Amino acid sequence: MPHAPDSPTPDHQSESASDGSLAPRTELVAKISRSAIVGAIFLMATSAIGPGFITQTATFTAQMGAAFAFAILASILIDIAIQLNIWRMITSSGKRAAQLASAAIPGTGIILSILIVIGGLAFNIGNIAGGGLGLNALLGIDPKLGGLVTGVLAIGIFLFKRAGKVVDAVVLILGIGMIVLTCIVAIVSSPPVGEAIKQSFVPDTINFATVTTIVGGTVGGYITYSGAHRYLDSGKTGPDNAGSVMRAALSGILVTGIMRYVLFLAILGVVASGVAIDLESTVANPAGQAFAAVLGDAGMRIFGAIFWAAALSSVIGAAYTSATFLSAFSRRLDGGWPLQLATVAFIVVSLIVYLAVGTAPATLLVFVGGFNGLILPIGLTIFMYIGWFRPQLLRTDSYPKWLLIIGTAATLVTWYTAVQSIGPIFAMIGIGG
């Protein structure tokens, strides 16, 4: 979150220890640093597991069955290659993504920022809609009212003086809660685990549009940069901190990887049992139907809690990360209250559009993931160029070749899947065919 609200001020340069003595300023800074690092891990993880991803997983599992496991595995492998590079490059340089891109190739930071903000805004409208659907399933309240409550709560969090600490705590609690609840449903649904493992490596069919969409929904757009930008607030930047950065990135990937497979298995158990899931109607809620099929009314309530938690944490992640890209247009938005206010404005715009348009259908939540998957390789190409040809921007003479190799491979894969799937993705909303 913004530097200013979380940073020790002159009035807080020391705190009373339990024995009455004054705790050194370094202890306070260390606590803030740890909070930012944990926040970075769970901000990336919970951003990657939003309403869009949950809806995408339910939709594609219903369509493809166990064969969708391949797309899940592909998304995790691509995630590893992308996040290790993005986290390391951004933290080593000490610059946000747009600033680093423009330092390498003038103007590209602006282009990247425009794409990320557009994708983030589209995602956030869906996230707020997801919050409305989640509270509707959990408490039975009107979806629009639920969306309003979700948006207002997110705004309140960012207006709080210590926004960074609050957000870190919220995403940690929501992330753990989502994993526990989804595990319960996955166990009860008794999915064919052996078949899922087999299909992860030798699928009956490969659908590039699903791969692009699920990658876009879990690591595309703003999600690529959410954890790395939050990690900058820890102050542990520069090449000397590369080891701790890599460990934090891997921790975030582990959390998201577990959640992806657990959610997939929960839905797969329902599909494999022969339950038909509605994917066509304008009120279709594939994931909610799956949870209800397993546990009845209690399943729908559990789904509501998971969906709302995913929505709120994703609203936070999308708004914060998208707002950090606005610094490409004005350096005054690089931190502190200006960044917090920009984040609030981003949520307000998303909320107004949602209330004007109404609940986003499942198709839109799936499309947004695909759209972010299409813009993903653009940013990756810029960062791979930096690693190969401009390592000095990363404050080193030689960036690790193994990271560049897996990063470049992931970039080529995302370009290929994007080109192969651009038609089917836009066909989801009736454009082309």
XYZ file of C-alpha atoms in Angstrom:
433
model
C 0.000 0.000 0.000
C 1.065 3.642 -0.019
C 4.312 4.394 1.690
C 3.189 7.305 3.841
C 0.429 5.776 5.956
C 2.561 2.750 6.826
C 5.874 4.501 7.331
C 7.033 5.550 10.779
C 6.521 9.269 11.206
C 8.661 11.557 13.400
C 5.995 11.177 16.078
C 6.427 7.391 16.009
C 10.159 6.947 15.831
C 10.067 4.773 18.923
C 7.462 2.746 20.756
C 7.250 1.593 24.347
C 8.383 -1.984 24.836
C 6.716 -4.324 27.334
C 9.386 -3.574 29.963
C 8.746 0.154 29.754
C 11.797 0.898 27.647
C 11.662 2.401 24.189
C 11.732 -0.072 21.310
C 14.204 1.007 18.636
C 12.904 2.530 15.442
C 14.473 -0.394 13.604
C 12.018 -2.800 15.275
C 9.061 -0.735 14.049
C 10.522 -0.605 10.547
C 11.058 -4.385 10.649
C 7.417 -4.956 11.615
C 6.252 -2.725 8.753
C 8.564 -4.558 6.377
C 7.235 -7.979 7.429
C 3.661 -6.743 7.088
C 4.356 -5.500 3.572
C 6.002 -8.787 2.560
C 3.138 -10.923 3.891
C 0.744 -8.463 2.296
C 2.548 -8.811 -1.028
C 2.270 -12.611 -0.917
C -1.442 -12.656 -0.160
C -2.273 -9.637 -2.341
C -0.900 -11.550 -5.330
C -2.593 -14.771 -4.214
C -6.030 -13.325 -3.522
C -5.908 -11.106 -6.624
C -5.300 -14.271 -8.652
C -8.337 -15.977 -7.106
C -11.123 -13.500 -7.762
C -14.737 -13.936 -8.911
C -13.542 -14.109 -12.512
C -11.199 -17.022 -11.843
C -13.833 -18.888 -9.817
C -16.412 -18.428 -12.580
C -13.885 -19.341 -15.285
C -12.900 -22.518 -13.435
C -16.515 -23.605 -12.966
C -17.403 -22.809 -16.587
C -14.454 -24.592 -18.184
C -14.618 -27.588 -15.830
C -18.280 -28.033 -16.745
C -17.355 -27.853 -20.442
C -14.147 -29.909 -20.453
C -14.240 -32.065 -17.346
C -10.907 -33.437 -16.130
C -9.132 -32.231 -19.314
C -9.235 -28.713 -17.870
C -6.536 -29.846 -15.420
C -3.977 -29.233 -18.173
C -4.901 -25.550 -18.317
C -4.585 -25.316 -14.528
C -1.091 -26.851 -14.609
C -0.081 -24.637 -17.551
C -1.259 -21.543 -15.681
C 0.838 -22.482 -12.626
C 4.005 -23.115 -14.688
C 3.533 -19.842 -16.587
C 2.819 -18.118 -13.282
C 6.139 -19.319 -11.841
C 8.134 -18.099 -14.847
C 6.362 -14.739 -14.933
C 6.171 -13.870 -11.248
C 9.772 -14.799 -10.413
C 10.972 -12.454 -13.156
C 8.545 -9.600 -12.500
C 9.090 -9.610 -8.718
C 12.862 -9.752 -9.068
C 13.098 -7.076 -11.780
C 10.784 -4.591 -10.093
C 12.283 -4.973 -6.619
C 15.873 -4.971 -7.914
C 15.278 -1.745 -9.837
C 13.252 -0.153 -7.034
C 10.870 1.185 -9.695
C 7.250 0.423 -10.446
C 6.565 -1.458 -13.685
C 5.580 1.551 -15.803
C 8.583 3.598 -14.690
C 10.942 0.699 -15.383
C 9.405 0.067 -18.818
C 9.748 3.720 -19.854
C 13.333 3.811 -18.611
C 14.098 0.936 -20.991
C 11.966 1.980 -23.976
C 10.552 5.519 -23.776
C 6.775 5.605 -23.984
C 6.174 1.931 -23.271
C 5.321 2.655 -19.638
C 2.420 4.829 -20.791
C 1.167 2.118 -23.162
C 1.483 -0.550 -20.483
C -0.301 1.658 -17.949
C -3.233 2.316 -20.286
C -3.668 -1.408 -20.947
C -3.385 -2.329 -17.261
C -5.808 0.376 -16.116
C -8.394 -0.587 -18.774
C -8.059 -4.272 -17.895
C -8.101 -3.499 -14.178
C -11.226 -1.354 -14.480
C -13.033 -4.105 -16.396
C -11.934 -6.637 -13.804
C -12.978 -4.407 -10.920
C -16.490 -3.921 -12.248
C -16.733 -7.707 -12.313
C -15.167 -7.920 -8.835
C -17.784 -5.572 -7.361
C -20.503 -7.514 -9.161
C -18.986 -10.657 -7.660
C -19.202 -9.093 -4.219
C -22.892 -8.468 -4.822
C -23.475 -12.046 -5.944
C -21.481 -13.361 -2.988
C -23.483 -11.429 -0.384
C -26.689 -12.409 -2.190
C -25.779 -16.089 -1.861
C -24.527 -15.661 1.719
C -27.189 -13.373 3.202
C -29.928 -13.215 0.573
C -29.643 -9.441 0.066
C -30.126 -7.755 -3.307
C -26.987 -8.171 -5.499
C -26.797 -4.430 -6.228
C -26.917 -3.639 -2.524
C -24.269 -6.306 -1.945
C -22.062 -4.737 -4.612
C -22.542 -1.317 -3.025
C -21.594 -2.682 0.412
C -18.485 -4.355 -1.055
C -17.374 -1.177 -2.841
C -18.005 1.082 0.151
C -16.131 -1.290 2.467
C -13.126 -1.324 0.120
C -13.198 2.484 -0.029
C -13.329 2.682 3.770
C -10.280 0.437 4.045
C -8.236 2.731 1.797
C -9.371 5.890 3.596
C -8.188 4.495 6.932
C -4.989 6.136 8.179
C -3.072 2.874 8.332
C -4.517 1.478 5.116
C -1.527 -0.733 4.381
C -1.752 -2.680 7.641
C -5.509 -3.079 7.366
C -5.306 -4.359 3.799
C -2.518 -6.793 4.713
C -4.658 -8.220 7.524
C -7.817 -8.365 5.392
C -6.229 -10.199 2.453
C -4.480 -12.635 4.818
C -7.714 -13.543 6.642
C -9.755 -13.731 3.439
C -7.102 -15.816 1.682
C -6.924 -18.407 4.468
C -10.706 -18.491 4.769
C -11.171 -19.137 1.047
C -8.705 -22.031 1.083
C -10.279 -23.717 4.129
C -13.864 -23.443 2.845
C -12.968 -24.628 -0.657
C -11.052 -27.601 0.764
C -14.194 -28.671 2.636
C -16.245 -28.665 -0.573
C -13.482 -30.437 -2.527
C -13.371 -33.258 0.035
C -17.146 -33.691 0.165
C -17.548 -33.683 -3.652
C -15.163 -36.684 -3.964
C -13.529 -35.724 -7.282
C -11.682 -38.263 -9.500
C -8.210 -37.142 -8.381
C -6.342 -39.813 -10.368
C -7.991 -38.794 -13.618
C -7.284 -35.126 -12.885
C -3.582 -35.875 -12.352
C -3.423 -37.850 -15.599
C -5.212 -35.123 -17.577
C -2.849 -32.503 -16.137
C -0.027 -34.023 -18.186
C -1.796 -35.962 -20.969
C -5.087 -34.151 -21.674
C -7.735 -35.556 -23.983
C -8.047 -32.132 -25.560
C -6.249 -28.760 -25.431
C -8.248 -25.560 -25.822
C -5.986 -22.515 -26.281
C -8.784 -20.082 -25.459
C -9.239 -21.696 -22.044
C -5.484 -21.621 -21.384
C -5.273 -17.937 -22.344
C -8.354 -17.076 -20.293
C -7.298 -18.909 -17.144
C -3.748 -17.508 -17.397
C -5.185 -14.033 -17.923
C -7.569 -14.516 -15.015
C -4.825 -15.645 -12.630
C -1.693 -13.793 -13.710
C -2.762 -11.412 -16.493
C -3.283 -7.676 -16.384
C -2.775 -5.988 -13.020
C -2.296 -9.340 -11.233
C 1.161 -9.706 -12.806
C 2.398 -6.680 -10.893
C 0.231 -6.612 -7.735
C 2.564 -8.513 -5.416
C 5.751 -6.911 -6.733
C 4.376 -3.388 -6.333
C 3.268 -4.143 -2.779
C 6.690 -5.643 -2.015
C 8.322 -2.319 -2.910
C 6.639 -0.874 0.176
C 8.695 -3.202 2.387
C 11.784 -1.162 1.532
C 13.746 -4.358 0.857
C 14.714 -3.499 -2.689
C 17.870 -3.866 -4.751
C 19.750 -6.976 -5.958
C 20.963 -7.760 -2.425
C 17.423 -8.701 -1.403
C 16.801 -10.983 -4.404
C 16.778 -14.129 -2.257
C 13.984 -12.987 0.042
C 12.054 -11.628 -2.944
C 12.193 -14.987 -4.718
C 11.053 -16.826 -1.581
C 8.113 -14.454 -1.173
C 7.127 -14.847 -4.838
C 7.270 -18.644 -4.593
C 5.140 -18.530 -1.432
C 2.483 -16.529 -3.252
C 2.575 -18.902 -6.221
C 2.229 -21.890 -3.869
C -0.878 -20.375 -2.249
C -2.505 -19.627 -5.614
C -1.518 -23.016 -7.066
C -3.118 -24.901 -4.182
C -6.275 -22.813 -4.402
C -6.555 -23.297 -8.178
C -6.350 -27.070 -7.972
C -8.596 -27.346 -4.914
C -11.306 -25.223 -6.540
C -10.996 -27.185 -9.791
C -11.309 -30.486 -7.920
C -14.341 -29.232 -6.003
C -16.138 -28.382 -9.262
C -14.872 -31.530 -11.015
C -16.374 -33.743 -8.313
C -19.777 -32.200 -9.011
C -19.452 -32.462 -12.801
C -18.205 -36.057 -12.627
C -21.246 -37.028 -10.550
C -23.492 -36.094 -13.484
C -24.901 -32.797 -12.188
C -25.766 -30.462 -15.086
C -24.525 -26.905 -14.584
C -26.290 -23.996 -16.312
C -23.804 -22.020 -18.432
C -26.188 -20.321 -20.839
C -28.734 -18.182 -19.012
C -28.088 -14.565 -18.089
C -28.423 -15.465 -14.401
C -26.100 -18.464 -14.633
C -23.868 -18.893 -11.586
C -21.809 -22.025 -12.387
C -19.712 -22.125 -9.220
C -22.683 -21.448 -6.953
C -24.631 -24.289 -8.556
C -21.705 -26.661 -8.004
C -21.378 -25.798 -4.317
C -25.148 -26.076 -3.813
C -25.133 -29.488 -5.503
C -22.613 -30.723 -2.923
C -23.957 -29.252 0.318
C -27.410 -27.912 -0.522
C -28.329 -24.577 1.067
C -25.221 -24.706 3.265
C -23.124 -25.116 0.104
C -24.651 -21.995 -1.398
C -23.863 -20.079 1.806
C -20.289 -21.337 1.771
C -20.011 -20.367 -1.886
C -21.336 -16.911 -1.007
C -18.664 -16.477 1.673
C -15.885 -17.623 -0.675
C -17.132 -15.534 -3.590
C -17.495 -12.418 -1.448
C -14.065 -12.890 0.123
C -12.566 -13.363 -3.350
C -14.415 -10.291 -4.605
C -13.416 -7.948 -1.777
C -9.749 -8.980 -1.868
C -9.721 -8.625 -5.662
C -11.343 -5.180 -5.521
C -8.514 -4.173 -3.189
C -5.830 -5.733 -5.392
C -7.187 -4.437 -8.700
C -7.750 -0.899 -7.430
C -4.410 -0.566 -5.652
C -2.298 -2.074 -8.431
C -4.098 -0.194 -11.218
C -3.666 3.056 -9.285
C 0.085 2.448 -8.942
C 0.302 2.536 -12.747
C -1.107 6.061 -12.754
C 2.324 7.247 -11.574
C 3.327 6.902 -15.236
C 1.213 10.000 -15.854
C 2.133 11.882 -12.671
C 4.944 11.150 -10.212
C 2.820 12.738 -7.465
C 0.736 9.538 -7.541
C 3.739 7.375 -6.665
C 2.812 6.981 -3.006
C 1.222 8.414 0.119
C -2.216 10.013 0.206
C -2.288 10.867 -3.538
C -2.004 7.149 -4.331
C -4.637 6.269 -1.724
C -7.044 8.848 -3.145
C -6.380 7.617 -6.688
C -7.156 4.090 -5.492
C -10.406 5.265 -3.917
C -11.328 7.101 -7.132
C -10.695 3.907 -9.105
C -13.093 1.984 -6.852
C -15.696 4.760 -7.047
C -15.664 4.720 -10.855
C -15.926 0.911 -10.879
C -18.810 1.058 -8.408
C -20.714 3.709 -10.375
C -20.389 1.714 -13.605
C -21.520 -1.452 -11.839
C -24.569 0.233 -10.300
C -25.453 1.756 -13.683
C -24.989 -1.424 -15.708
C -26.022 -4.070 -13.189
C -24.669 -7.466 -12.275
C -21.987 -8.688 -14.668
C -23.019 -11.995 -16.252
C -20.729 -15.018 -15.969
C -19.744 -14.583 -19.624
C -18.294 -11.128 -18.921
C -16.255 -12.455 -15.980
C -14.819 -15.117 -18.283
C -14.168 -12.640 -21.115
C -12.256 -10.218 -18.872
C -9.813 -12.997 -17.990
C -9.296 -13.689 -21.674
C -8.783 -9.995 -22.430
C -6.110 -9.699 -19.755
C -4.518 -12.847 -21.166
C -4.277 -11.117 -24.537
C -2.437 -8.071 -23.133
C -0.194 -10.156 -20.847
C 2.554 -10.903 -23.438
C 2.978 -7.196 -24.230
C 4.291 -6.381 -20.756
C 6.290 -9.597 -20.581
C 8.085 -8.758 -23.831
C 9.197 -5.408 -22.409
C 10.536 -7.003 -19.250
C 12.358 -9.769 -21.103
C 14.022 -7.080 -23.228
C 15.162 -5.377 -20.028
C 16.578 -8.605 -18.620
C 18.471 -9.543 -21.804
C 19.680 -6.128 -22.964
C 19.290 -3.550 -20.149
C 20.275 -5.322 -16.884
C 21.878 -2.096 -15.657
C 18.360 -0.811 -15.002
C 18.083 -3.654 -12.497
C 21.251 -2.417 -10.764
C 23.276 -5.411 -11.935
C 25.606 -6.213 -14.826
C 24.186 -9.690 -15.376
C 20.627 -10.858 -14.743
C 20.285 -14.635 -14.040
C 20.137 -16.475 -17.385
C 17.909 -19.281 -16.073
C 15.259 -16.736 -15.147
C 15.505 -15.157 -18.585
C 15.189 -18.535 -20.296
C 12.015 -19.584 -18.448
C 10.641 -16.039 -18.691
C 11.242 -15.884 -22.433
C 9.681 -19.331 -22.885
C 6.584 -18.194 -20.950
C 6.423 -15.017 -23.041
C 6.515 -17.003 -26.297
C 3.818 -19.347 -24.990
C 1.550 -16.443 -24.018
C 2.041 -14.838 -27.445
C 1.174 -18.117 -29.162
C -1.917 -18.805 -27.064
C -3.051 -15.179 -27.433
C -2.808 -15.294 -31.240
C -4.558 -18.673 -31.353
C -7.383 -17.627 -29.057
C -8.101 -13.968 -29.839
C -11.079 -14.886 -32.055
C -12.780 -17.279 -29.600
C -12.234 -14.886 -26.684
C -13.959 -11.934 -28.379
C -16.645 -14.302 -29.652
C -17.593 -14.799 -25.988
C -19.198 -11.327 -26.050
C -20.506 -11.543 -29.588
C -17.612 -9.849 -31.406
C -16.378 -11.778 -34.440
C -16.772 -15.515 -34.356
